[in-house]
Short mmCIF file of C-alpha atoms in Angstrom, two decimals:
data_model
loop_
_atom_site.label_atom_id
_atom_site.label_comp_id
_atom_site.label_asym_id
_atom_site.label_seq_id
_atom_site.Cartn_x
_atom_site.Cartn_y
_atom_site.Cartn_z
CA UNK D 1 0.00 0.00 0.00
CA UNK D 2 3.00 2.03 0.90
CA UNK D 3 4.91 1.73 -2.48
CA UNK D 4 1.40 2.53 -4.74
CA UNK D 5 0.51 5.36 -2.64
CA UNK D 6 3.92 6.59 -3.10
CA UNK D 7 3.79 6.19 -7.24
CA UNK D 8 0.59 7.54 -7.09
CA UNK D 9 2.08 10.71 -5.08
CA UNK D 10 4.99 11.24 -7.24
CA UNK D 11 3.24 10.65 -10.57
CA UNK D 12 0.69 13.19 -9.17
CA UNK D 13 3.67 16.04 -7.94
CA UNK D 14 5.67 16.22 -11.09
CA UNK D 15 2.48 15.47 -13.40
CA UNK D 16 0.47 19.12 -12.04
CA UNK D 17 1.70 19.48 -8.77
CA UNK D 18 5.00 20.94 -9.58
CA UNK D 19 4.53 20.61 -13.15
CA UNK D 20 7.82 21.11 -14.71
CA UNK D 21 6.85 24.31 -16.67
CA UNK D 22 4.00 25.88 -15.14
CA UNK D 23 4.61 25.51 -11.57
CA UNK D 24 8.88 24.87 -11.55
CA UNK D 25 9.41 27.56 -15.18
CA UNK D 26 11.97 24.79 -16.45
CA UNK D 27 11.85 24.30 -20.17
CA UNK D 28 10.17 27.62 -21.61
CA UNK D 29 12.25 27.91 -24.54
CA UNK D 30 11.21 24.67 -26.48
CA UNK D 31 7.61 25.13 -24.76
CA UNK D 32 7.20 28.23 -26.64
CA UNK D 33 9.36 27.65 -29.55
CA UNK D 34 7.84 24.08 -30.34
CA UNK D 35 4.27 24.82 -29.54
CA UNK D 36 2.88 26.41 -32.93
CA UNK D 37 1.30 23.22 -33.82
CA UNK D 38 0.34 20.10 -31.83
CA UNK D 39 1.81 17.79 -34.24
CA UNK D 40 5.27 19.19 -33.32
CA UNK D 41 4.29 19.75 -30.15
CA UNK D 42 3.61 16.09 -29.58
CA UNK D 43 6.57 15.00 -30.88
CA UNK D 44 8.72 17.24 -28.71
CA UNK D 45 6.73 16.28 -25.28
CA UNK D 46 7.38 12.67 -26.04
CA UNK D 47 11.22 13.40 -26.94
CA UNK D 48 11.51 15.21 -23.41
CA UNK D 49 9.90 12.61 -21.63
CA UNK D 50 11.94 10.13 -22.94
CA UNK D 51 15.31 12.17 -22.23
CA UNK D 52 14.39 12.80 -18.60
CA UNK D 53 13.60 9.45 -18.05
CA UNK D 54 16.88 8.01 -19.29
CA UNK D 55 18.82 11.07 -18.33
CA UNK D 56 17.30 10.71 -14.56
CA UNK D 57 17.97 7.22 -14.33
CA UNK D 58 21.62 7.82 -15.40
CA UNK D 59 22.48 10.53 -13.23
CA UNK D 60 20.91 8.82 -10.05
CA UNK D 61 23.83 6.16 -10.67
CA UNK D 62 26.46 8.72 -11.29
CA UNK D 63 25.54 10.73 -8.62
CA UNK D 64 24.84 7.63 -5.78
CA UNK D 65 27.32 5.09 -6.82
CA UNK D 66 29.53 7.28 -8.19
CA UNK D 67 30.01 11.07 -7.06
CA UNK D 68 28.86 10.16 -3.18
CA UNK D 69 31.36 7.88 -2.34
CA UNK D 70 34.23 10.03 -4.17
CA UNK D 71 33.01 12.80 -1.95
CA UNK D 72 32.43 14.85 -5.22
CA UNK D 73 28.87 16.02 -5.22
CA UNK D 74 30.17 19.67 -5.88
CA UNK D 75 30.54 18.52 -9.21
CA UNK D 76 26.79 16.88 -10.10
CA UNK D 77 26.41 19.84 -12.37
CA UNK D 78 28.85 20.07 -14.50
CA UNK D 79 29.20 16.04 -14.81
CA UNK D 80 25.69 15.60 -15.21
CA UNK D 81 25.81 17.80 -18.32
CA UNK D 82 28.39 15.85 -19.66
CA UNK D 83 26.24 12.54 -19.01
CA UNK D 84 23.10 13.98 -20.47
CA UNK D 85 24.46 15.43 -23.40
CA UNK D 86 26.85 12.39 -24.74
CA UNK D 87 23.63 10.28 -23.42
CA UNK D 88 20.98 12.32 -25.75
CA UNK D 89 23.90 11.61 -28.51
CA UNK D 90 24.54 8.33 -28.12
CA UNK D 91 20.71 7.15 -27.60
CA UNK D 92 20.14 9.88 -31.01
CA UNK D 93 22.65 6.87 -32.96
CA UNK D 94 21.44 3.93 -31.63
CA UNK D 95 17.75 5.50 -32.70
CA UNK D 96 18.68 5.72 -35.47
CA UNK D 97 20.41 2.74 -36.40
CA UNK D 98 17.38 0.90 -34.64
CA UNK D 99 14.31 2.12 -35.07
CA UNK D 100 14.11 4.99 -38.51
CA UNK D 101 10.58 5.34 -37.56
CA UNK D 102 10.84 6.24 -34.39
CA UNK D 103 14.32 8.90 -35.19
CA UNK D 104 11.90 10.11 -37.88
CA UNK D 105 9.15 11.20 -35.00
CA UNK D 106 11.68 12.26 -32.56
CA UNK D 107 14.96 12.19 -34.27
CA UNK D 108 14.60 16.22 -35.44
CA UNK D 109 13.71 17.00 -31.67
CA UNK D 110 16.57 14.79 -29.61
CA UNK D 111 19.19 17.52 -30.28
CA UNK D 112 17.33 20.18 -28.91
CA UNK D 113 16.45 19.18 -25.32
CA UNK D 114 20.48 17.61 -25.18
CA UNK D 115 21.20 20.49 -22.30
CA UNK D 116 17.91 21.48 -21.67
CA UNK D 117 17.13 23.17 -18.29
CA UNK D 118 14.37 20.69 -17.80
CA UNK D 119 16.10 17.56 -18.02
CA UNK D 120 18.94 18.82 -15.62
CA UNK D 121 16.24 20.33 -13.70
CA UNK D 122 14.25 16.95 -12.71
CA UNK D 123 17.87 15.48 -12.54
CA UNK D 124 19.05 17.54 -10.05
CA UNK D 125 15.87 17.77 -7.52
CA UNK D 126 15.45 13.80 -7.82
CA UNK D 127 18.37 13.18 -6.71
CA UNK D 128 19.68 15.92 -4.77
CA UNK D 129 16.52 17.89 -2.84
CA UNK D 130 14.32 15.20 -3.10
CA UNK D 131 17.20 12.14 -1.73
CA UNK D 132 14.10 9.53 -3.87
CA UNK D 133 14.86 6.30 -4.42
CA UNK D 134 16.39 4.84 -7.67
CA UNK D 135 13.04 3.77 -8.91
CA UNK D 136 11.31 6.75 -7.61
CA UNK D 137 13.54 9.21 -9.45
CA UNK D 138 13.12 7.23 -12.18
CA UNK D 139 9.39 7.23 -12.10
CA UNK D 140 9.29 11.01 -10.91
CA UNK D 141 11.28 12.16 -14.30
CA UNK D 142 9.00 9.83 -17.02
CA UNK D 143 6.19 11.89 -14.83
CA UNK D 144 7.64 15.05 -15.44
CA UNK D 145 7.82 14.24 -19.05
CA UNK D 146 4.46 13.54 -19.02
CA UNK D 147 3.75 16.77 -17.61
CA UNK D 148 5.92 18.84 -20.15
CA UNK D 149 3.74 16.83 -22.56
CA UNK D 150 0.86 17.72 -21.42
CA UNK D 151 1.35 21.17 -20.50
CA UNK D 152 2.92 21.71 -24.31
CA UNK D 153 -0.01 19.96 -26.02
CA UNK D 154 -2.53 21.86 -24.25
CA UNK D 155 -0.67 24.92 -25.33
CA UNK D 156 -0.04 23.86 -28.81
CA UNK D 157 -3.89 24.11 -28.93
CA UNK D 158 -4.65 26.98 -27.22
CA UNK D 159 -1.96 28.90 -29.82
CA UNK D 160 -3.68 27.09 -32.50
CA UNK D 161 -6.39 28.37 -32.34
CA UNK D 162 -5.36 32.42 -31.09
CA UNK D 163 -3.88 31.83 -35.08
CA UNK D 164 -7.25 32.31 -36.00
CA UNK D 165 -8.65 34.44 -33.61
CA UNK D 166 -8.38 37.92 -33.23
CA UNK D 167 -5.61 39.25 -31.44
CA UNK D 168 -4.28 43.16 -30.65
CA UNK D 169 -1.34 43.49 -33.01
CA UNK D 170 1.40 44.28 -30.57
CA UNK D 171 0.26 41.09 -28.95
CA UNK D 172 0.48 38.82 -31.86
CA UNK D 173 2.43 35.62 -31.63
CA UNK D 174 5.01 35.48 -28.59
CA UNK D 175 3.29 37.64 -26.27
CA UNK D 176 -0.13 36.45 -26.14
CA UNK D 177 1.36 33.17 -26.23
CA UNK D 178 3.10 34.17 -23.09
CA UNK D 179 0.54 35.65 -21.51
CA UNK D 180 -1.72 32.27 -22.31
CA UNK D 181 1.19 30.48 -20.55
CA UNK D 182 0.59 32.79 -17.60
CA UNK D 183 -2.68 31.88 -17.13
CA UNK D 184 -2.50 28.62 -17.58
CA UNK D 185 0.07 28.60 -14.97
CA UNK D 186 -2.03 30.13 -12.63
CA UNK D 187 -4.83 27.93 -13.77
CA UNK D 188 -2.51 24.95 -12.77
CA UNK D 189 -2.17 26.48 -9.07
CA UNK D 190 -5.24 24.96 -8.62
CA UNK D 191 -2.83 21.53 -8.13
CA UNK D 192 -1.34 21.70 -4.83
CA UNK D 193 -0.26 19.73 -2.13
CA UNK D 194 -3.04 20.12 0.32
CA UNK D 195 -5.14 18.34 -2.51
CA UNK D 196 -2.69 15.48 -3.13
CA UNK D 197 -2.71 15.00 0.47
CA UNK D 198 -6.66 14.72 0.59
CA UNK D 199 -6.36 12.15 -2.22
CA UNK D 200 -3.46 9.53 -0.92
CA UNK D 201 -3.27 10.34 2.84
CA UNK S 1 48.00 22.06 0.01
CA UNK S 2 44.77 19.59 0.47
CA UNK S 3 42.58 22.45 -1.28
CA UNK S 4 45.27 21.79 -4.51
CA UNK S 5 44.94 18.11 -4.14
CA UNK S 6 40.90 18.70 -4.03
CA UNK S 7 41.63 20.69 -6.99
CA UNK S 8 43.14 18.16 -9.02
CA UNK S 9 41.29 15.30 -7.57
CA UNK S 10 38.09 17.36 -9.38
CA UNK S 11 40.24 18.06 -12.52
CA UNK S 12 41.13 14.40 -13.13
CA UNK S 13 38.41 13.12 -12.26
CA UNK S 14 36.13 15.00 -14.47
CA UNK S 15 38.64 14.40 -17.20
CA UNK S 16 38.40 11.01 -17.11
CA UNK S 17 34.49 10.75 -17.05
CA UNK S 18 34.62 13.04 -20.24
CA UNK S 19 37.14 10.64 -22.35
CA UNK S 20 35.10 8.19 -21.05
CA UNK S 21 32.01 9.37 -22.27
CA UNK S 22 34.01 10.66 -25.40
CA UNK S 23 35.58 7.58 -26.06
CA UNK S 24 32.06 5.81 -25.64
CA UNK S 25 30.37 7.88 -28.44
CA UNK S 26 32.95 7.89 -30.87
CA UNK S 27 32.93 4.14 -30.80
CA UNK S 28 29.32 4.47 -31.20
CA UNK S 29 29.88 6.24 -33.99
CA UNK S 30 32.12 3.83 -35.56
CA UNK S 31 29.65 1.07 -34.73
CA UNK S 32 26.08 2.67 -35.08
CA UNK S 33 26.81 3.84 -38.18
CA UNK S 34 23.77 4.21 -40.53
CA UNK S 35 24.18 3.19 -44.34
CA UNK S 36 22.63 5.68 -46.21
CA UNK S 37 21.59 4.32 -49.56
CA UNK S 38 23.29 6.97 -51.74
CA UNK S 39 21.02 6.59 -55.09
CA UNK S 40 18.14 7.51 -52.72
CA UNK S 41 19.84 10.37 -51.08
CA UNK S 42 20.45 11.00 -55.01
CA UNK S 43 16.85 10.84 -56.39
CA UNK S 44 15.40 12.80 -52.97
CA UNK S 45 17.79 15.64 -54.14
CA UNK S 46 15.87 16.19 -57.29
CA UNK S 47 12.75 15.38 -55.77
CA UNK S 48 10.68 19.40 -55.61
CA UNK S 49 10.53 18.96 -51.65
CA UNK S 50 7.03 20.13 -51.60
CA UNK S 51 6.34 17.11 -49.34
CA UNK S 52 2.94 17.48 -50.74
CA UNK S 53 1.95 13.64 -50.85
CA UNK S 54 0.70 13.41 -54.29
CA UNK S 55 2.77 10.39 -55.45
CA UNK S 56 0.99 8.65 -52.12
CA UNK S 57 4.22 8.75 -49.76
CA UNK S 58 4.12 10.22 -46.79
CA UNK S 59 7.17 13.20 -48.88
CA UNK S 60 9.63 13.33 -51.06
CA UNK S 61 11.95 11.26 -49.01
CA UNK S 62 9.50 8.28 -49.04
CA UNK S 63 8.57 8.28 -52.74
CA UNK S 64 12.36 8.07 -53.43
CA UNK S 65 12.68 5.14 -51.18
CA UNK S 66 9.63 3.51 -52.97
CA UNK S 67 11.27 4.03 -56.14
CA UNK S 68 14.60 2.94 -55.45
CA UNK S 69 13.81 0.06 -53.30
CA UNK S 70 9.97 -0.75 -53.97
CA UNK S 71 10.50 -0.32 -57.85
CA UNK S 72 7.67 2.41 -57.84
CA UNK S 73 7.04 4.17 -61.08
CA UNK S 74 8.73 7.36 -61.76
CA UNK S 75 6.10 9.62 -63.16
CA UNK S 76 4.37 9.67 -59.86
CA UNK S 77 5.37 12.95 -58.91
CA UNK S 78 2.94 15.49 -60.59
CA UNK S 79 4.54 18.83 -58.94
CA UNK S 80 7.89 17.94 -60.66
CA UNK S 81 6.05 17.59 -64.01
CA UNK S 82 7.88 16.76 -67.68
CA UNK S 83 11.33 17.96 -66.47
CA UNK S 84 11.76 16.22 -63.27
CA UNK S 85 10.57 13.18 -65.51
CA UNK S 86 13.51 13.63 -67.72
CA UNK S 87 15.99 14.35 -64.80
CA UNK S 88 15.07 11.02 -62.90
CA UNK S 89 15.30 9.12 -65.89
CA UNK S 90 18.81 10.03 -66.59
CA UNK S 91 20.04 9.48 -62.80
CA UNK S 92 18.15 6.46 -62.90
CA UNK S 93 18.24 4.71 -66.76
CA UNK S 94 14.96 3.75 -66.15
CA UNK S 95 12.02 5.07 -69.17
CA UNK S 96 8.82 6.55 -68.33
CA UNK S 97 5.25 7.96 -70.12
CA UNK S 98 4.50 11.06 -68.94
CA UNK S 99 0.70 11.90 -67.46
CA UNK S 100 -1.21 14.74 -68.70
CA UNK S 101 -0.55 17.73 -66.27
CA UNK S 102 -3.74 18.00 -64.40
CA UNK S 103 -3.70 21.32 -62.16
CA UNK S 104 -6.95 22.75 -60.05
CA UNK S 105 -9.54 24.78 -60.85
CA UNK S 106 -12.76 26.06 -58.99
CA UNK S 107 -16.23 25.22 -60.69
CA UNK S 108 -17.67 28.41 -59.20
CA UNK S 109 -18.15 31.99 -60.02
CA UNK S 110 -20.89 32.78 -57.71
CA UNK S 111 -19.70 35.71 -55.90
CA UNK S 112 -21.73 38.37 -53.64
CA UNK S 113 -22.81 40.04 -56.70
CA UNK S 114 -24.56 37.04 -57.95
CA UNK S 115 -25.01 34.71 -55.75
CA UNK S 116 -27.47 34.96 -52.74
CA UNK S 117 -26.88 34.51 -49.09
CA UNK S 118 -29.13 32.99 -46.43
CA UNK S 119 -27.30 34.40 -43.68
CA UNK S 120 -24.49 36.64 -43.02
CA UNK S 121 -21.72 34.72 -41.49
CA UNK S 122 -19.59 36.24 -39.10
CA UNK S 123 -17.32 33.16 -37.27
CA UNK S 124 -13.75 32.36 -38.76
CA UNK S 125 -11.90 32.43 -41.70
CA UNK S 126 -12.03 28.75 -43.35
CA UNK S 127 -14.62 27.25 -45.41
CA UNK S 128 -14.73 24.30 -43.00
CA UNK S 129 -15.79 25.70 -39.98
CA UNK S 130 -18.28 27.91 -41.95
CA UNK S 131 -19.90 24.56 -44.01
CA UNK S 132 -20.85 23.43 -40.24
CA UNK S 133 -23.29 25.82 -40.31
CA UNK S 134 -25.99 25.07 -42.52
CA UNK S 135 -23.51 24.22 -45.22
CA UNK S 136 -22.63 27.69 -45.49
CA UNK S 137 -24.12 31.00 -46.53
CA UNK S 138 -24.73 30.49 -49.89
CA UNK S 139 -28.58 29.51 -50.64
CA UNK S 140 -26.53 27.20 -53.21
CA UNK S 141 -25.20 23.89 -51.48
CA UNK S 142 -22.39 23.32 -54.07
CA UNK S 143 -20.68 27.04 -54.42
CA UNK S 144 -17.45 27.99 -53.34
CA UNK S 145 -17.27 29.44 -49.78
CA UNK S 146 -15.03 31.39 -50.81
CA UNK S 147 -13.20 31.43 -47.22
CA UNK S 148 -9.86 30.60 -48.75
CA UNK S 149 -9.25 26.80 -46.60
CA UNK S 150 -7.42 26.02 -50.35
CA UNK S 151 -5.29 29.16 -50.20
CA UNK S 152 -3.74 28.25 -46.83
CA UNK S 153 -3.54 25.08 -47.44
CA UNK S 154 -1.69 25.37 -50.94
CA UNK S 155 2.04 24.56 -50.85
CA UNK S 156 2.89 26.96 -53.69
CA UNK S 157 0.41 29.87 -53.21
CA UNK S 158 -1.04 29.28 -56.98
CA UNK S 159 -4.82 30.07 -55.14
CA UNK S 160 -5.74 33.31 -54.46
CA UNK S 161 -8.62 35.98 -54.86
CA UNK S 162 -9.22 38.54 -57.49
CA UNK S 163 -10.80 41.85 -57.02
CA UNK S 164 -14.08 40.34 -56.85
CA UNK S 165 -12.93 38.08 -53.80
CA UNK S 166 -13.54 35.30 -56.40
CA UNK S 167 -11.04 32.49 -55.99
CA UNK S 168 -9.00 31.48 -58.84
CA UNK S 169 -5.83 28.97 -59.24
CA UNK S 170 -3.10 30.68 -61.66
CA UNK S 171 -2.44 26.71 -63.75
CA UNK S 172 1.31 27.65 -64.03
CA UNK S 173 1.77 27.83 -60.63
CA UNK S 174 0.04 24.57 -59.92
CA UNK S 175 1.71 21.33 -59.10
CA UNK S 176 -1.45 18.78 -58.89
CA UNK S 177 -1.22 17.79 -55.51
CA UNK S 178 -4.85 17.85 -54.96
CA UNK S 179 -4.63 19.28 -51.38
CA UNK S 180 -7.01 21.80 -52.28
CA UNK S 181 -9.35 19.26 -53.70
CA UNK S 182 -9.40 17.31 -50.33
CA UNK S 183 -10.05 20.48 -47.91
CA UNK S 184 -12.67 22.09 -50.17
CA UNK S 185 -16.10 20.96 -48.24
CA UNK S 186 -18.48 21.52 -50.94
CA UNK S 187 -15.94 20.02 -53.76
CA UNK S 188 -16.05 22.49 -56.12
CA UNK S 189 -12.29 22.37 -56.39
CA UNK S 190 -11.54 19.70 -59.59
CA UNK S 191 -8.58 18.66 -61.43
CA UNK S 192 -8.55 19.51 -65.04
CA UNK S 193 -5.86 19.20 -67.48
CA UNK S 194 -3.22 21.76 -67.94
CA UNK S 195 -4.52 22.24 -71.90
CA UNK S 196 -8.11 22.53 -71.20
CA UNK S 197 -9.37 25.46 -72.79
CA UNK S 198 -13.18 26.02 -71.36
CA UNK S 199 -14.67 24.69 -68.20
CA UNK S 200 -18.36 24.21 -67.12
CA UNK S 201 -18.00 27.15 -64.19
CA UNK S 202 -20.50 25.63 -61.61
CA UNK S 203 -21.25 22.71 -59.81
CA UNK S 204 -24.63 22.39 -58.78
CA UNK S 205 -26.99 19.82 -59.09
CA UNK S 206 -30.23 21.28 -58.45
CA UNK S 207 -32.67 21.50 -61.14
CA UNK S 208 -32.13 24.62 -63.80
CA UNK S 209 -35.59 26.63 -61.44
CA UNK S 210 -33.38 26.61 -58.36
CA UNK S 211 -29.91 27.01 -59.69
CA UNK S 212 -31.69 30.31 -61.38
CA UNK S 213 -33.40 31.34 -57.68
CA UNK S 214 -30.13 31.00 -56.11
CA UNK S 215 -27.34 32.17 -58.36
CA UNK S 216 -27.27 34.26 -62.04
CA UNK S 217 -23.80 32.59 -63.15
CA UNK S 218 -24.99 29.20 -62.47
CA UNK S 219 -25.40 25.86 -65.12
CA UNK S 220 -29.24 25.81 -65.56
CA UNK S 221 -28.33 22.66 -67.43
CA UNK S 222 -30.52 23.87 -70.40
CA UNK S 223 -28.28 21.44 -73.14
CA UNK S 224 -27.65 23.84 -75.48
CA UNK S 225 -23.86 23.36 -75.65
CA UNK S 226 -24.95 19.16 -75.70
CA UNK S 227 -27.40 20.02 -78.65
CA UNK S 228 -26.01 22.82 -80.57
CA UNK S 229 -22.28 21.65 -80.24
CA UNK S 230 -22.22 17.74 -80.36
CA UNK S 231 -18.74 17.79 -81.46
CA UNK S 232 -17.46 20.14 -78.63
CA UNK S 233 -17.76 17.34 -76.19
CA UNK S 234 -19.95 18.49 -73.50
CA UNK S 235 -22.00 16.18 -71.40
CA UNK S 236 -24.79 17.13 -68.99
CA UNK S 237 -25.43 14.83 -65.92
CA UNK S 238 -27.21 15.09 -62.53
CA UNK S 239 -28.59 18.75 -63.97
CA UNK S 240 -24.76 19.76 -64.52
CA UNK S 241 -22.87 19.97 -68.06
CA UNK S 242 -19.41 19.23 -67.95
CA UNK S 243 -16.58 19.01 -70.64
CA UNK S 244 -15.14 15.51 -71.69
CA UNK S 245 -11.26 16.89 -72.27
CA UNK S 246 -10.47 13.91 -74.25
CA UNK S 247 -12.32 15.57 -77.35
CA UNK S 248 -10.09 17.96 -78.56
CA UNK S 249 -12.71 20.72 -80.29
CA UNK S 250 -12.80 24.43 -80.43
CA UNK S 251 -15.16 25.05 -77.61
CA UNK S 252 -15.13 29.35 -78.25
CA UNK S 253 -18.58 29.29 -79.75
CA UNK S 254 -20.51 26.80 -77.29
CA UNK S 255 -19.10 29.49 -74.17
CA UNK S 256 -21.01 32.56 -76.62
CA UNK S 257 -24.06 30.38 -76.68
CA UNK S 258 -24.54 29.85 -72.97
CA UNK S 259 -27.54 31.61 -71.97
CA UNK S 260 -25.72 32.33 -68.00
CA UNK S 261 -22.06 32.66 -69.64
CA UNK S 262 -21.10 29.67 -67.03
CA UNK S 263 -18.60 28.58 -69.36
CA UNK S 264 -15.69 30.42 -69.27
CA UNK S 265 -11.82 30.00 -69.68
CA UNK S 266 -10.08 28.08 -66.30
CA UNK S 267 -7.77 30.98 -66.03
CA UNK S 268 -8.40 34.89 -65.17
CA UNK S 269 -8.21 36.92 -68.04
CA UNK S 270 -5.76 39.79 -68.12
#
């Protein structure tokens, strides 16, 4: 009961709780960049989710079994980068060598998120603020994947259609879409932990 | 002297998770290398890039790997037309028929002059959203909206609107790809050869009463061009005349004889 209520409350955190951009601001640039259409936008939110999963998984084991007993945890950040990035390259080749479907849906958007502030977000909190377990973290950054996907498909929509609708001309295109991401930040405020507690206990 | 030990401690061992990681992708590289099939790589070079879909691929890239490895004809690409035909038959060796060039037109002149409206629509710009709602604002079901879905959705901006916010395709521009034909709702985009010198303007099939009630440019499908021109090729079906191409004929005099003028050349005159 222990271990479910605990997936439940992690998927639940980093999913709208502390949803990765509109609670935690990680990740803006390719969340506005990327979110024109949903097509793109869909294949971006599954590329990050799939980079902080691996990348979080990776950097727990650098960082526990690796960094920790060396008594180097000064340098998470600027080994972690290294890890990521040759990790976003290296799964990028074997991709592509594997699977040419799947680099053709998420092949364009791989070398984008390589150093993204997202990924080494979630990396860093997992292991670092948060101390969770190796599965946890693991768990915690596929669900803040999920949540970048979700919060950039929801956007990719709402920009979609302000395209057609009409819109004061100094506002049109970045700035409306910022101030859309404003709201919907404060729409997802809504989420917080006095409600996750009422649901798991 | 510990902090300079720290120091280098940091240094080396930073150093040697970077040629490790270094070392690791570059024997990737070595080993997850992708063969690249150059003759496609070739043939997607000449390919127009439109990525338009109208050889049935999902783009260029895929039509070039259906040629070279599927042994897909080569005259399936309409947007690259004659020339691209005679460029991938010399990279390739292989011979080829050309198809006629078939480019877009819209059957419809009904404009706000003279056309009527049931309603005056006020929502958003695209001929979709608009057919919703009561098939749109024309009293005639088969007109052109004329909210311009075609124009956006055109990968070489050959659609747009003259002065009388008619919609028109300029045929030199167009590459075929039908996209226009798919997104118009009431079909009145259609594919006619590049050579055709007349078309039958309209597309309704209502009887010649309501066409008349609705619309003063539309076919009333009185016959005259079936019974005074038999050799001009025109046919009239489901209350519509239309123009068999395949009958090559001088079709000037059968578009003076149309009592509602709905036969007109497919291009704007200058």
């Amino acid at each position: 009961m222990e271990v479910i209520s605990d997936i439940i409350g992690i998927v639940f955190t980093y999913v709208l709780v502390s949803n990765v951009i509109l609670t935690q601001f990680l990740g803006l640039c390719p969340f506005i960049g990327v979110s024109k259409n949903t097509e793109s936008a869909v294949g971006m939110g599954f590329a990050v989710t799939f980079v902080i999963t691996l990348a979080t998984l990776f950097t727990w084991m650098l960082y526990n079994w690796l960094l920790v007993p060396a008594g180097l945890e000064y340098l998470k950040v600027i080994s972690f980068i290294l890890v990521i990035a040759s990790l976003v390259q290296f799964v990028e080749m074997f991709v592509k060598k594997n699977s040419p479907s799947l680099y053709k849906a998420l092949g364009i958007y791989l070398p984008l998120i390589t150093t993204n502030c997202a990924v080494m977000g979630i990396a860093l909190l997992v292991v670092e603020v948060e101390k969770l377990s190796l599965f946890n973290s693991v768990l915690a950054g596929f669900s803040a994947g999920i949540g970048f996907l979700v919060a950039i498909l929801l956007m990719s929509a709402i920009r979609e259609q302000l395209e057609i609708e009409w819109v004061p001309k100094g506002l049109k295109g970045t700035p409306i879409a910022f101030i859309s991401a404003g709201l919907m930040a404060m729409a997802f405020m809504a989420f917080d932990k006095a409600l996750l507690m009422n649901l798991v206990g | 002297m510990n902090i300079v030990l720290g120091i280098l401690f940091a240094i080396i061992s930073i150093g040697i998770l970077g040629a490790l990681l270094g070392a690791l992708l570059s024997f990737a590289s070595e080993k997850l290398k992708v063969e690249e099939d150059e003759r496609v790589k070739n043939l997607e070079a000449i390919l127009p890039q439109y990525n338009c879909g109208a050889c049935g691929y999902s783009g260029c890239s895929g039509y070039a790997d259906a040629v070279i490895n599927g042994g897909e004809e080569i005259n399936k690409c309409t947007p690259g037309g004659e020339s691209l035909l005679v460029s991938i038959s010399a990279l390739l060796g292989v011979e080829a028929t050309n198809k006629e060039r078939m480019v877009a037109q819209v059957h419809c002149r009904g404009g706000q002059e003279t056309s009527k409206d049931q309603y005056n629509y006020d929502g958003i710009k695209d001929c979709n959203a608009k057919y919703q709602l009561y098939s749109g604002d024309k009293l005639c079901k088969f007109g052109c909206l004329g909210d311009g879905s075609c124009i956006n959705v055109c990968p070489v901006n050959a659609i747009s609107y003259d002065e009388d916010n008619l919609v028109w395709v300029d045929k030199d521009k167009c590459v075929g790809c039908e996209k226009c034909v798919d997104i118009c709702p009431t079909n009145v985009m259609k594919m006619i050869p590049y050579t055709a010198d007349y078309i039958v303007a309209c597309s309704s099939q209502e009887k010649g009463k309501d066409v008349k009630n609705k619309c003063s440019v539309g076919c009333i499908a009185c016959s005259i061009c079936v019974r005074k021109f038999p050799e001009a090729g025109f046919v009239v079906d489901k209350n519509l005349s239309s123009v068999d191409y395949t009958i090559k004929s001088d079709r000037t005099a059968v578009s003076e004889a149309c009592p509602v003028k709905c036969i007109i050349h497919p291009y704007k005159e200058k």
